[in-house]
Amino acid sequence: MSILVIAEHDNRTLKGATLNTITAATAIGADIHVLVAGSRCSAVAEAVSGVKGVVRVLLAEAPHLEPLLAEDLAKLVTTLAGEYSHILAPATAFGRNFLPRVAAVLDVAQVSDVVAVESANTFVRPIYAGNALATVSSDDPVKVLSVRPTAFESAPEGGSAAVEPVPAPASFARTRCVSRELATSERPELAGAKVIVSGGRGLGSKENYHALLEPLADALGAALGASRAAVDAGFAPNDYQVGQTGKIVAPQLYVAVGISGAIQHLAGMKDSKVIVAINKDPEAPIFQVADYGVVGDLFVLVPELVSQLG
Amino acid sequence: MKILVPVKRVVDYNVKVRVKADGTGVDIANVKMSMNPFDEIAVEEAVRLREAGIATEVVAVSCGVAACQETIRAAMAIGADRGILVESDVELQPLAVAKLLKALCDKEQPTVVICGKQAIDDDSNQTGQMLAALMGWPQATFASKVQLADGVATVMREIDGGLETVEIKLPAVVTTDLRLNEPRYATLPNIMKAKKKPLETVKPADLGVDVAPRLATLKVAEPPKRSAGVRVADVAQLVDKLKNEAKVI
């Protein structure tokens, strides 16, 4: 039996989280097939075919697959499922949306947010906002797994898989994508960034958030993140949120500015390699996980940091 | 139109849970329990739709031990009209809950089911999607805005990188994101009134659903601890440490 990985992409480029998911599939140990579904997305299929470890690329193209709605994608994946022992997708908004539909139709459990593969049927996943790690095993005929991208390396290049077209089932038709508003940014994508500068309520306003953190992010080549408090207060857009309910990140360096460090925020960043906290409250819980902490006024410290980095 | 809102009783979000020494799970004895925060948002949204004259009845459902009654009462204090408890002492995993909810949907015929996007204990983020699949209904997950009109729900969804708007034909399942609304506090008179609202109890067997867990939990462990860091005196020292000790810049 083989493993099916569902690729995340925007019909033009492959999303990095797919590469981490392929690495998780490699740890299970069987032939890896990757499904690229979408519309006019053969460039994505070409990119996937060059990934090490991939032996077959299935390309399903149809106009109604363009927005990759959960209903249509789940229908397609369940028609292919018979040949596979494992079905994997990244635990991003994309994977979380469609994968449980696949599991339900196949009448199997899904293991969400896998952070380690112990064997072909035993997996580790965080529960309670990352405060515990559960090792679970599944006897279901098909293992449906969403994979936490930050827990696995990116699969390298070095493959030459064949691309084969597969038919797409008819449209589900009861869901329609009306519009998408994507924030455009020249900064690295938050989920895959090597350095993240993140701001919290301590910044006080949207103006301060941008005025203080953007120069620091520029100096470090970093992505910008935010705590839920900062997002709720309107300092930063929703998709900047790092935490249990936002994005889970694990950069080389995470700089938390004016963030107290609530359980829910720590759940999203405590696997970062190095954590720096800048906060005026010496008792803030963020200092319990920070490798380097500076207690002081962020309005003084952040500009000083920018000038010393420059 | 009738709205069904599944609610889950979970360890309160402010509690830092401890893993049991024998590795069988987390210790939830004598820990404060509350309604899952995403479910509160779901109840609030359903009640607002009733107050706006769009929905006629809001039914809160919880699956689990007898104490889940409190969670249903909490939903009724926010404004749900009645409650259903599917009582079971078995550990209910998302697929089992989705099947129980399907059986209730077949019976109750709601037009919309509004679920929280995930429970903060198992963090699965599966049940709403599974229910939609089992019903053959459309879904709109991670909703931050919901409008219902003419048999269609227009839902703004939070996706990686921004927002997406979808139109789904009813009946359908919607799952809530944190920014959908700000749930109201239940007032004392409403808490008293909730005690008198009808609450029906059924068993999984009455609904013909096999709820046996599919995933076996072999072990629950503490995550690796981060070693204690250092306080640095000033920015110059911080930059020095990052460059020469951590070598990350």
Coordinates of C-alpha atoms in Angstrom, one line a residue:
Chain A
M1 CA 0.0 0.0 0.0
S2 CA 1.1 3.6 -0.7
I3 CA 0.7 6.9 1.0
L4 CA -1.3 9.8 -0.5
V5 CA -0.2 13.4 0.3
I6 CA -2.5 16.2 -0.8
A7 CA -0.6 19.2 -2.0
E8 CA -1.4 22.7 -0.9
H9 CA -0.9 25.3 -3.6
D10 CA -2.5 28.4 -5.2
N11 CA -2.6 26.9 -8.7
R12 CA 0.7 28.5 -9.5
T13 CA 3.2 27.7 -6.7
L14 CA 3.4 24.9 -4.2
K15 CA 3.0 25.9 -0.6
G16 CA 6.0 25.0 1.6
A17 CA 3.9 23.1 4.1
T18 CA 3.4 20.4 1.5
L19 CA 7.2 19.7 1.6
N20 CA 7.1 19.2 5.4
T21 CA 4.1 16.8 5.0
I22 CA 6.1 14.8 2.4
T23 CA 8.9 14.4 5.0
A24 CA 6.3 13.1 7.5
A25 CA 5.1 10.6 4.9
T26 CA 8.7 9.5 4.4
A27 CA 8.9 8.6 8.1
I28 CA 6.0 6.2 7.7
G29 CA 7.9 4.4 5.0
A30 CA 6.0 3.4 1.8
D31 CA 5.7 4.8 -1.7
I32 CA 4.6 8.4 -1.7
H33 CA 2.0 9.7 -4.2
V34 CA 1.1 13.3 -4.2
L35 CA -2.3 14.6 -5.4
V36 CA -2.3 18.0 -7.1
A37 CA -5.9 19.1 -7.6
G38 CA -6.9 22.5 -9.0
S39 CA -7.3 24.3 -12.2
R40 CA -4.4 25.0 -14.7
C41 CA -2.0 23.9 -12.0
S42 CA 0.4 21.7 -14.1
A43 CA 3.3 23.9 -12.9
V44 CA 2.6 22.8 -9.4
A45 CA 2.6 19.2 -10.5
E46 CA 6.0 19.7 -12.1
A47 CA 7.4 21.2 -9.0
V48 CA 6.1 18.3 -6.9
S49 CA 7.5 15.7 -9.3
G50 CA 11.0 17.0 -8.5
V51 CA 10.7 16.5 -4.7
K52 CA 12.8 13.7 -3.3
G53 CA 10.7 10.7 -2.2
V54 CA 7.7 11.3 -4.4
V55 CA 7.1 8.4 -6.8
R56 CA 3.9 9.4 -8.5
V57 CA 2.1 12.7 -9.0
L58 CA -1.6 12.6 -9.6
L59 CA -2.9 15.7 -11.4
A60 CA -6.7 16.4 -11.2
E61 CA -7.6 19.5 -13.2
A62 CA -11.1 21.0 -13.6
P63 CA -12.4 24.6 -13.5
H64 CA -14.5 23.9 -10.4
L65 CA -11.4 22.8 -8.5
E66 CA -9.8 26.2 -8.8
P67 CA -10.7 27.4 -5.3
L68 CA -10.2 23.9 -3.8
L69 CA -13.4 23.9 -1.8
A70 CA -13.4 21.3 1.0
E71 CA -16.5 19.6 -0.5
D72 CA -15.0 19.1 -3.9
L73 CA -11.5 18.1 -2.7
A74 CA -12.9 15.6 -0.2
K75 CA -15.0 14.0 -2.9
L76 CA -11.9 13.7 -5.1
V77 CA -9.7 12.3 -2.4
T78 CA -12.3 9.7 -1.2
T79 CA -12.6 8.4 -4.8
L80 CA -8.8 7.8 -4.8
A81 CA -8.6 6.5 -1.2
G82 CA -9.0 2.8 -1.9
E83 CA -5.4 2.3 -2.9
Y84 CA -3.9 4.0 0.1
S85 CA -3.0 3.0 3.6
H86 CA -2.3 6.6 4.7
I87 CA -3.7 10.0 3.6
L88 CA -1.8 13.1 4.7
A89 CA -2.3 16.8 4.4
P90 CA -0.7 19.8 6.1
A91 CA -2.5 21.0 9.3
T92 CA -3.0 24.4 7.8
A93 CA -6.3 26.1 7.2
F94 CA -6.4 24.3 3.9
G95 CA -5.8 20.8 5.4
R96 CA -7.9 21.3 8.5
N97 CA -10.9 22.3 6.3
F98 CA -11.2 19.3 4.0
L99 CA -9.4 16.4 5.6
P100 CA -12.0 15.6 8.3
R101 CA -14.6 15.3 5.5
V102 CA -12.4 12.6 3.9
A103 CA -12.1 10.7 7.2
A104 CA -15.8 10.8 7.9
V105 CA -16.7 9.5 4.5
L106 CA -14.2 6.7 4.9
D107 CA -15.6 6.1 8.4
V108 CA -12.1 6.4 10.0
A109 CA -10.7 8.6 12.7
Q110 CA -8.4 11.4 11.8
V111 CA -5.2 12.2 13.8
S112 CA -4.8 15.9 13.8
D113 CA -1.6 17.9 14.0
V114 CA 0.8 15.0 14.0
V115 CA 4.2 16.1 15.4
A116 CA 6.0 12.7 15.3
V117 CA 5.6 9.4 13.5
E118 CA 6.5 6.5 15.8
S119 CA 5.4 3.7 13.4
A120 CA 2.9 3.2 10.5
N121 CA 0.0 3.3 13.0
T122 CA 1.3 5.2 16.0
F123 CA 1.6 9.0 16.1
V124 CA 2.3 11.8 18.5
R125 CA 0.1 14.9 18.7
P126 CA -0.2 17.8 21.1
I127 CA -3.4 18.3 23.2
Y128 CA -4.5 21.0 25.6
A129 CA -2.8 23.8 23.8
G130 CA 0.5 21.9 23.6
N131 CA 0.6 21.3 27.4
A132 CA 0.6 17.5 26.8
L133 CA 1.7 15.2 24.1
A134 CA -0.5 12.2 23.3
T135 CA 0.7 9.1 21.6
V136 CA -2.2 7.5 19.8
S137 CA -2.6 4.4 17.6
S138 CA -5.1 3.7 15.0
D139 CA -6.3 0.3 13.7
D140 CA -8.4 1.9 11.0
P141 CA -7.8 0.5 7.4
V142 CA -6.8 4.0 6.3
K143 CA -4.9 6.4 8.5
V144 CA -5.9 10.0 7.9
L145 CA -3.4 12.4 9.3
S146 CA -3.0 16.1 9.3
V147 CA 0.7 17.1 9.8
R148 CA 2.0 20.0 11.8
P149 CA 4.4 21.5 9.3
T150 CA 6.9 23.0 11.8
A151 CA 7.5 19.6 13.3
F152 CA 9.1 18.2 10.1
E153 CA 11.9 19.4 7.9
S154 CA 11.2 20.3 4.3
A155 CA 11.6 17.5 1.8
P156 CA 14.6 18.3 -0.5
E157 CA 14.7 18.2 -4.3
G158 CA 16.0 15.3 -6.1
G159 CA 13.0 13.3 -7.4
S160 CA 11.7 12.6 -10.9
A161 CA 8.2 11.3 -10.5
A162 CA 5.9 10.8 -13.4
V163 CA 2.8 13.1 -13.6
E164 CA -0.4 11.3 -14.4
P165 CA -3.8 12.9 -14.9
V166 CA -6.7 11.6 -12.9
P167 CA -10.4 12.4 -13.5
A168 CA -12.1 14.9 -11.2
P169 CA -15.6 14.1 -10.0
A170 CA -18.5 16.5 -10.8
S171 CA -18.8 19.6 -8.7
F172 CA -20.5 19.5 -5.3
A173 CA -22.2 22.6 -6.5
R174 CA -23.8 23.7 -3.2
T175 CA -20.8 25.8 -2.1
R176 CA -19.4 28.7 -4.1
C177 CA -16.3 30.7 -3.5
V178 CA -17.3 34.3 -3.8
S179 CA -14.0 36.1 -3.1
R180 CA -10.6 35.9 -1.5
E181 CA -8.8 38.8 0.1
L182 CA -5.2 37.9 0.6
A183 CA -2.9 40.3 2.5
T184 CA 0.0 41.1 0.2
S185 CA 3.3 41.4 1.9
E186 CA 7.0 41.4 0.8
R187 CA 7.9 39.8 4.1
P188 CA 8.4 36.1 4.5
E189 CA 5.3 34.0 5.1
L190 CA 4.7 33.7 8.9
A191 CA 4.4 29.9 9.1
G192 CA 7.7 29.3 7.3
A193 CA 9.7 32.3 8.4
K194 CA 13.2 31.8 10.0
V195 CA 12.8 34.9 12.1
I196 CA 9.5 36.3 13.5
V197 CA 9.0 39.6 15.3
S198 CA 5.7 39.5 17.2
G199 CA 3.8 42.2 19.1
G200 CA 1.2 42.2 21.8
R201 CA -1.0 44.5 23.7
G202 CA 2.0 46.3 25.2
L203 CA 2.4 48.1 21.9
G204 CA -0.7 50.2 22.6
S205 CA -1.9 51.0 19.1
K206 CA -1.8 49.9 15.5
E207 CA 0.4 52.9 14.7
N208 CA 2.9 51.8 17.3
Y209 CA 2.7 48.2 16.2
H210 CA 3.8 49.2 12.7
A211 CA 6.1 52.0 13.6
L212 CA 8.1 49.9 16.1
L213 CA 8.0 46.4 14.7
E214 CA 8.4 47.0 10.9
P215 CA 11.9 48.5 11.2
L216 CA 12.9 45.6 13.5
A217 CA 11.4 43.0 11.1
D218 CA 13.2 44.7 8.2
A219 CA 16.5 44.6 10.1
L220 CA 16.1 40.9 10.8
G221 CA 14.5 39.9 7.5
A222 CA 11.6 38.7 9.7
A223 CA 7.9 38.0 9.3
L224 CA 5.5 39.9 11.6
G225 CA 3.3 38.1 14.1
A226 CA 0.9 39.1 16.8
S227 CA -0.8 37.9 20.0
R228 CA -4.5 37.5 20.1
A229 CA -4.8 40.6 22.2
A230 CA -3.0 42.7 19.5
V231 CA -5.2 41.2 16.8
D232 CA -8.5 41.7 18.7
A233 CA -7.4 45.3 19.5
G234 CA -7.0 45.8 15.7
F235 CA -3.2 46.4 15.8
A236 CA -2.6 43.6 13.3
P237 CA -4.7 41.6 10.8
N238 CA -6.2 38.3 12.0
D239 CA -3.9 36.1 10.0
Y240 CA -0.9 37.4 11.9
Q241 CA -2.1 35.7 15.0
V242 CA 0.3 33.2 16.6
G243 CA -1.1 30.7 19.1
Q244 CA -3.4 27.7 19.7
T245 CA -6.1 29.2 17.6
G246 CA -3.9 31.1 15.1
K247 CA -0.7 29.9 13.5
I248 CA 1.8 27.5 15.0
V249 CA 5.3 28.6 14.3
A250 CA 8.8 27.3 15.1
P251 CA 11.3 29.8 13.7
Q252 CA 15.0 30.0 14.5
L253 CA 14.4 33.3 16.4
Y254 CA 11.1 34.5 17.9
V255 CA 11.1 38.0 19.3
A256 CA 8.1 38.7 21.5
V257 CA 7.6 42.4 22.1
G258 CA 5.0 43.5 24.7
I259 CA 3.5 40.0 24.9
S260 CA 2.7 38.6 28.3
G261 CA 2.8 34.9 27.2
A262 CA -0.6 33.4 27.9
I263 CA -0.9 29.6 27.6
Q264 CA -2.7 30.0 24.2
H265 CA 0.1 32.2 22.8
L266 CA 2.9 29.9 24.1
A267 CA 1.1 27.0 22.3
G268 CA 1.9 28.7 19.0
M269 CA 5.6 29.5 19.5
K270 CA 7.3 27.6 22.2
D271 CA 9.0 25.2 19.8
S272 CA 11.0 28.2 18.4
K273 CA 14.8 27.6 18.6
V274 CA 15.6 30.9 20.4
I275 CA 13.0 33.1 22.1
V276 CA 13.7 36.7 23.0
A277 CA 11.2 38.6 25.2
I278 CA 11.1 42.3 25.6
N279 CA 8.6 43.3 28.3
K280 CA 8.4 45.8 31.1
D281 CA 6.8 43.3 33.5
P282 CA 9.5 41.1 35.0
E283 CA 6.8 38.7 36.2
A284 CA 5.4 38.1 32.7
P285 CA 5.1 34.4 31.9
I286 CA 6.9 34.9 28.6
F287 CA 10.1 35.1 30.6
Q288 CA 9.7 31.5 31.7
V289 CA 10.2 30.3 28.1
A290 CA 12.5 33.1 26.8
D291 CA 16.1 32.2 26.3
Y292 CA 17.0 35.9 26.5
G293 CA 14.8 38.4 28.3
V294 CA 15.1 42.2 28.6
V295 CA 13.0 43.9 31.2
G296 CA 12.2 47.5 30.1
D297 CA 10.2 49.9 28.1
L298 CA 9.7 48.5 24.6
F299 CA 9.4 52.0 23.2
V300 CA 13.0 52.6 24.1
L301 CA 14.4 49.1 23.7
V302 CA 13.0 48.3 20.3
P303 CA 14.4 51.4 18.5
E304 CA 17.7 50.8 20.2
L305 CA 17.8 47.2 19.0
V306 CA 17.1 48.3 15.5
S307 CA 19.9 50.8 15.5
Q308 CA 22.4 48.2 16.9
L309 CA 21.4 45.7 14.3
G310 CA 21.7 48.2 11.5
Chain B
M1 CA -35.6 28.0 11.0
K2 CA -34.1 25.8 13.6
I3 CA -30.4 26.1 14.6
L4 CA -28.6 23.2 16.4
V5 CA -25.5 24.2 18.5
P6 CA -23.2 21.5 19.8
V7 CA -21.4 22.5 23.0
K8 CA -18.6 20.8 24.8
R9 CA -17.6 20.8 28.4
V10 CA -13.9 21.2 28.7
V11 CA -11.2 22.2 31.2
D12 CA -11.4 26.0 31.6
Y13 CA -9.1 27.8 29.2
N14 CA -7.1 29.5 32.0
V15 CA -6.2 26.2 33.7
K16 CA -2.7 24.9 33.1
V17 CA -3.3 21.2 33.0
R18 CA -0.9 18.6 34.5
V19 CA -0.1 15.3 33.0
K20 CA -0.8 12.4 35.3
A21 CA 2.3 10.7 36.7
D22 CA 1.3 7.3 35.2
G23 CA 1.1 8.8 31.7
T24 CA -2.6 7.8 31.1
G25 CA -3.9 11.3 30.6
V26 CA -4.1 14.7 32.1
D27 CA -5.4 15.2 35.6
I28 CA -8.9 16.8 35.3
A29 CA -10.1 15.8 38.8
N30 CA -11.1 19.0 40.8
V31 CA -10.2 21.2 37.8
K32 CA -12.5 24.0 36.8
M33 CA -14.6 23.0 33.8
S34 CA -16.4 25.5 31.4
M35 CA -18.0 25.6 28.0
N36 CA -15.5 25.4 25.2
P37 CA -14.8 29.1 24.2
F38 CA -15.5 28.5 20.5
D39 CA -18.9 26.9 21.4
E40 CA -19.9 30.0 23.4
I41 CA -19.3 32.0 20.3
A42 CA -21.5 29.5 18.4
V43 CA -24.3 29.8 20.9
E44 CA -24.1 33.6 20.8
E45 CA -24.3 33.6 17.0
A46 CA -27.3 31.3 17.0
V47 CA -29.1 33.4 19.7
R48 CA -28.3 36.6 17.7
L49 CA -29.9 35.0 14.6
R50 CA -33.0 34.2 16.6
E51 CA -33.1 37.8 18.1
A52 CA -32.9 39.1 14.5
G53 CA -35.9 37.1 13.6
I54 CA -34.0 34.8 11.2
A55 CA -34.0 31.7 13.4
T56 CA -37.0 30.5 15.4
E57 CA -35.5 28.0 17.7
V58 CA -32.0 27.3 19.1
V59 CA -31.3 23.8 20.4
A60 CA -28.1 23.2 22.4
V61 CA -26.6 19.7 22.3
S62 CA -23.8 18.2 24.4
C63 CA -22.4 14.7 24.3
G64 CA -20.7 13.2 27.3
V65 CA -21.0 12.6 31.0
A66 CA -24.0 13.7 33.1
A67 CA -22.2 16.9 34.2
C68 CA -22.5 18.2 30.6
Q69 CA -25.9 19.3 31.7
E70 CA -24.2 22.3 33.3
T71 CA -22.8 23.2 29.9
I72 CA -26.2 22.9 28.3
R73 CA -27.7 25.1 31.1
A74 CA -25.0 27.6 30.4
A75 CA -26.0 27.7 26.7
M76 CA -29.6 28.1 27.7
A77 CA -28.6 31.0 30.0
I78 CA -27.1 32.7 26.9
G79 CA -30.4 32.2 25.2
A80 CA -30.7 28.6 23.7
D81 CA -34.4 27.5 23.9
R82 CA -33.9 23.9 24.9
G83 CA -31.2 21.3 25.3
I84 CA -30.4 17.7 24.5
L85 CA -27.8 15.7 26.4
V86 CA -26.4 12.6 24.8
E87 CA -25.2 10.9 27.9
S88 CA -22.3 8.5 27.7
D89 CA -19.4 7.7 30.0
V90 CA -17.3 6.5 27.0
E91 CA -14.5 8.8 25.7
L92 CA -16.2 10.4 22.7
Q93 CA -13.9 11.1 19.8
P94 CA -14.8 13.5 17.0
L95 CA -16.1 10.8 14.6
A96 CA -18.4 9.4 17.3
V97 CA -19.7 12.9 18.2
A98 CA -20.3 13.7 14.5
K99 CA -22.3 10.5 14.2
L100 CA -24.4 11.3 17.3
L101 CA -25.0 14.8 15.9
K102 CA -26.0 13.3 12.5
A103 CA -28.6 11.1 14.3
L104 CA -29.9 14.2 16.0
C105 CA -30.0 16.2 12.8
D106 CA -32.0 13.5 11.1
K107 CA -34.5 13.8 14.0
E108 CA -34.5 17.5 14.6
Q109 CA -34.1 18.7 11.0
P110 CA -32.2 21.9 11.7
T111 CA -31.4 24.3 8.9
V112 CA -28.0 25.2 10.2
V113 CA -25.6 23.6 12.7
I114 CA -23.2 26.0 14.2
C115 CA -20.2 24.3 15.9
G116 CA -17.0 25.7 17.4
K117 CA -14.0 25.3 15.1
Q118 CA -12.2 23.2 17.7
A119 CA -12.3 22.1 21.3
I120 CA -9.5 23.5 23.4
D121 CA -8.8 20.1 25.1
D122 CA -8.3 17.7 22.2
D123 CA -7.5 20.5 19.7
S124 CA -8.8 18.2 16.9
N125 CA -10.7 20.7 14.7
Q126 CA -12.7 17.9 13.0
T127 CA -16.3 17.5 14.3
G128 CA -18.1 20.2 12.2
Q129 CA -16.4 19.0 9.0
M130 CA -17.2 15.4 9.8
L131 CA -20.9 16.2 10.5
A132 CA -21.2 18.1 7.2
A133 CA -19.7 15.1 5.3
L134 CA -22.0 12.6 7.0
M135 CA -25.0 14.7 6.2
G136 CA -23.8 15.5 2.7
W137 CA -24.1 19.2 3.5
P138 CA -21.9 22.1 2.6
Q139 CA -19.6 23.5 5.2
A140 CA -18.1 26.9 6.1
T141 CA -15.4 26.5 8.6
F142 CA -13.5 29.2 10.7
A143 CA -16.3 31.7 10.2
S144 CA -15.7 35.3 11.2
K145 CA -19.0 36.6 9.7
V146 CA -22.3 34.9 8.9
Q147 CA -25.3 36.2 7.0
L148 CA -28.3 34.0 6.3
A149 CA -30.9 34.9 3.6
D150 CA -33.0 33.0 1.0
G151 CA -31.7 29.6 1.8
V152 CA -28.1 30.6 1.5
A153 CA -25.5 31.4 4.1
T154 CA -22.8 33.9 3.1
V155 CA -19.8 33.3 5.3
M156 CA -16.5 35.1 5.6
R157 CA -13.8 32.5 6.6
E158 CA -10.4 33.0 8.1
I159 CA -7.8 31.4 5.9
D160 CA -4.0 31.5 5.9
G161 CA -3.0 34.8 4.4
G162 CA -6.4 36.5 4.6
L163 CA -10.1 36.0 4.3
E164 CA -12.4 34.1 2.0
T165 CA -16.1 34.5 1.4
V166 CA -18.2 31.5 0.5
E167 CA -21.9 31.0 -0.3
I168 CA -23.3 27.7 1.0
K169 CA -26.8 26.4 0.3
L170 CA -28.7 25.5 3.4
P171 CA -28.9 23.2 5.2
A172 CA -25.3 23.5 6.2
V173 CA -22.7 23.4 8.9
V174 CA -20.8 26.5 10.0
T175 CA -17.8 26.4 12.5
T176 CA -16.9 29.5 14.4
D177 CA -13.6 31.4 14.7
L178 CA -12.8 33.6 17.6
R179 CA -13.6 36.8 15.8
L180 CA -17.2 35.9 14.9
N181 CA -18.6 37.7 17.9
E182 CA -18.2 38.6 21.6
P183 CA -20.4 36.2 23.6
R184 CA -22.6 37.9 26.2
Y185 CA -22.4 37.3 29.9
A186 CA -25.3 35.3 31.2
T187 CA -27.2 37.4 33.8
L188 CA -28.6 35.9 37.0
P189 CA -32.2 36.1 35.9
N190 CA -31.3 34.3 32.7
I191 CA -29.4 31.7 34.6
M192 CA -32.5 31.2 36.7
K193 CA -34.8 31.0 33.6
A194 CA -32.4 28.5 32.1
K195 CA -33.1 26.1 34.9
K196 CA -36.7 25.8 33.8
K197 CA -36.0 25.3 30.1
P198 CA -36.5 21.7 28.8
L199 CA -33.5 19.4 28.7
E200 CA -34.0 16.0 27.2
T201 CA -31.5 13.1 27.8
V202 CA -30.8 10.3 25.3
K203 CA -28.2 7.6 25.1
P204 CA -26.0 6.8 22.1
A205 CA -27.8 3.4 21.8
D206 CA -31.2 5.2 21.5
L207 CA -29.8 7.0 18.5
G208 CA -28.3 3.7 17.1
V209 CA -24.7 5.0 17.2
D210 CA -21.6 3.0 18.0
V211 CA -19.4 5.4 19.9
A212 CA -16.5 3.1 20.6
P213 CA -13.2 5.1 20.3
R214 CA -11.2 4.4 17.2
L215 CA -7.9 5.8 18.4
A216 CA -6.2 4.3 21.3
T217 CA -4.2 6.6 23.5
L218 CA -1.1 4.8 24.4
K219 CA 0.6 7.5 26.5
V220 CA 0.3 11.1 27.5
A221 CA 3.5 12.9 28.3
E222 CA 4.7 16.3 29.3
P223 CA 6.2 18.2 26.4
P224 CA 9.9 18.8 26.6
K225 CA 10.7 21.6 29.0
R226 CA 12.6 24.6 27.8
S227 CA 15.7 25.3 29.9
A228 CA 15.6 28.5 31.9
G229 CA 16.9 31.5 30.0
V230 CA 18.9 34.5 31.1
R231 CA 17.9 38.1 31.7
V232 CA 20.2 40.4 29.9
A233 CA 20.9 43.9 31.2
D234 CA 20.6 45.9 27.9
V235 CA 20.1 45.7 24.2
A236 CA 23.9 45.7 23.5
Q237 CA 24.2 42.5 25.6
L238 CA 21.2 41.0 23.8
V239 CA 22.6 41.6 20.4
D240 CA 25.9 40.2 21.5
K241 CA 24.2 37.0 22.8
L242 CA 22.2 36.5 19.7
K243 CA 25.2 36.9 17.5
N244 CA 27.9 35.0 19.5
E245 CA 26.0 32.6 21.7
A246 CA 22.8 31.7 20.0
K247 CA 24.2 32.5 16.5
V248 CA 20.8 33.3 15.1
I249 CA 21.6 36.7 13.6

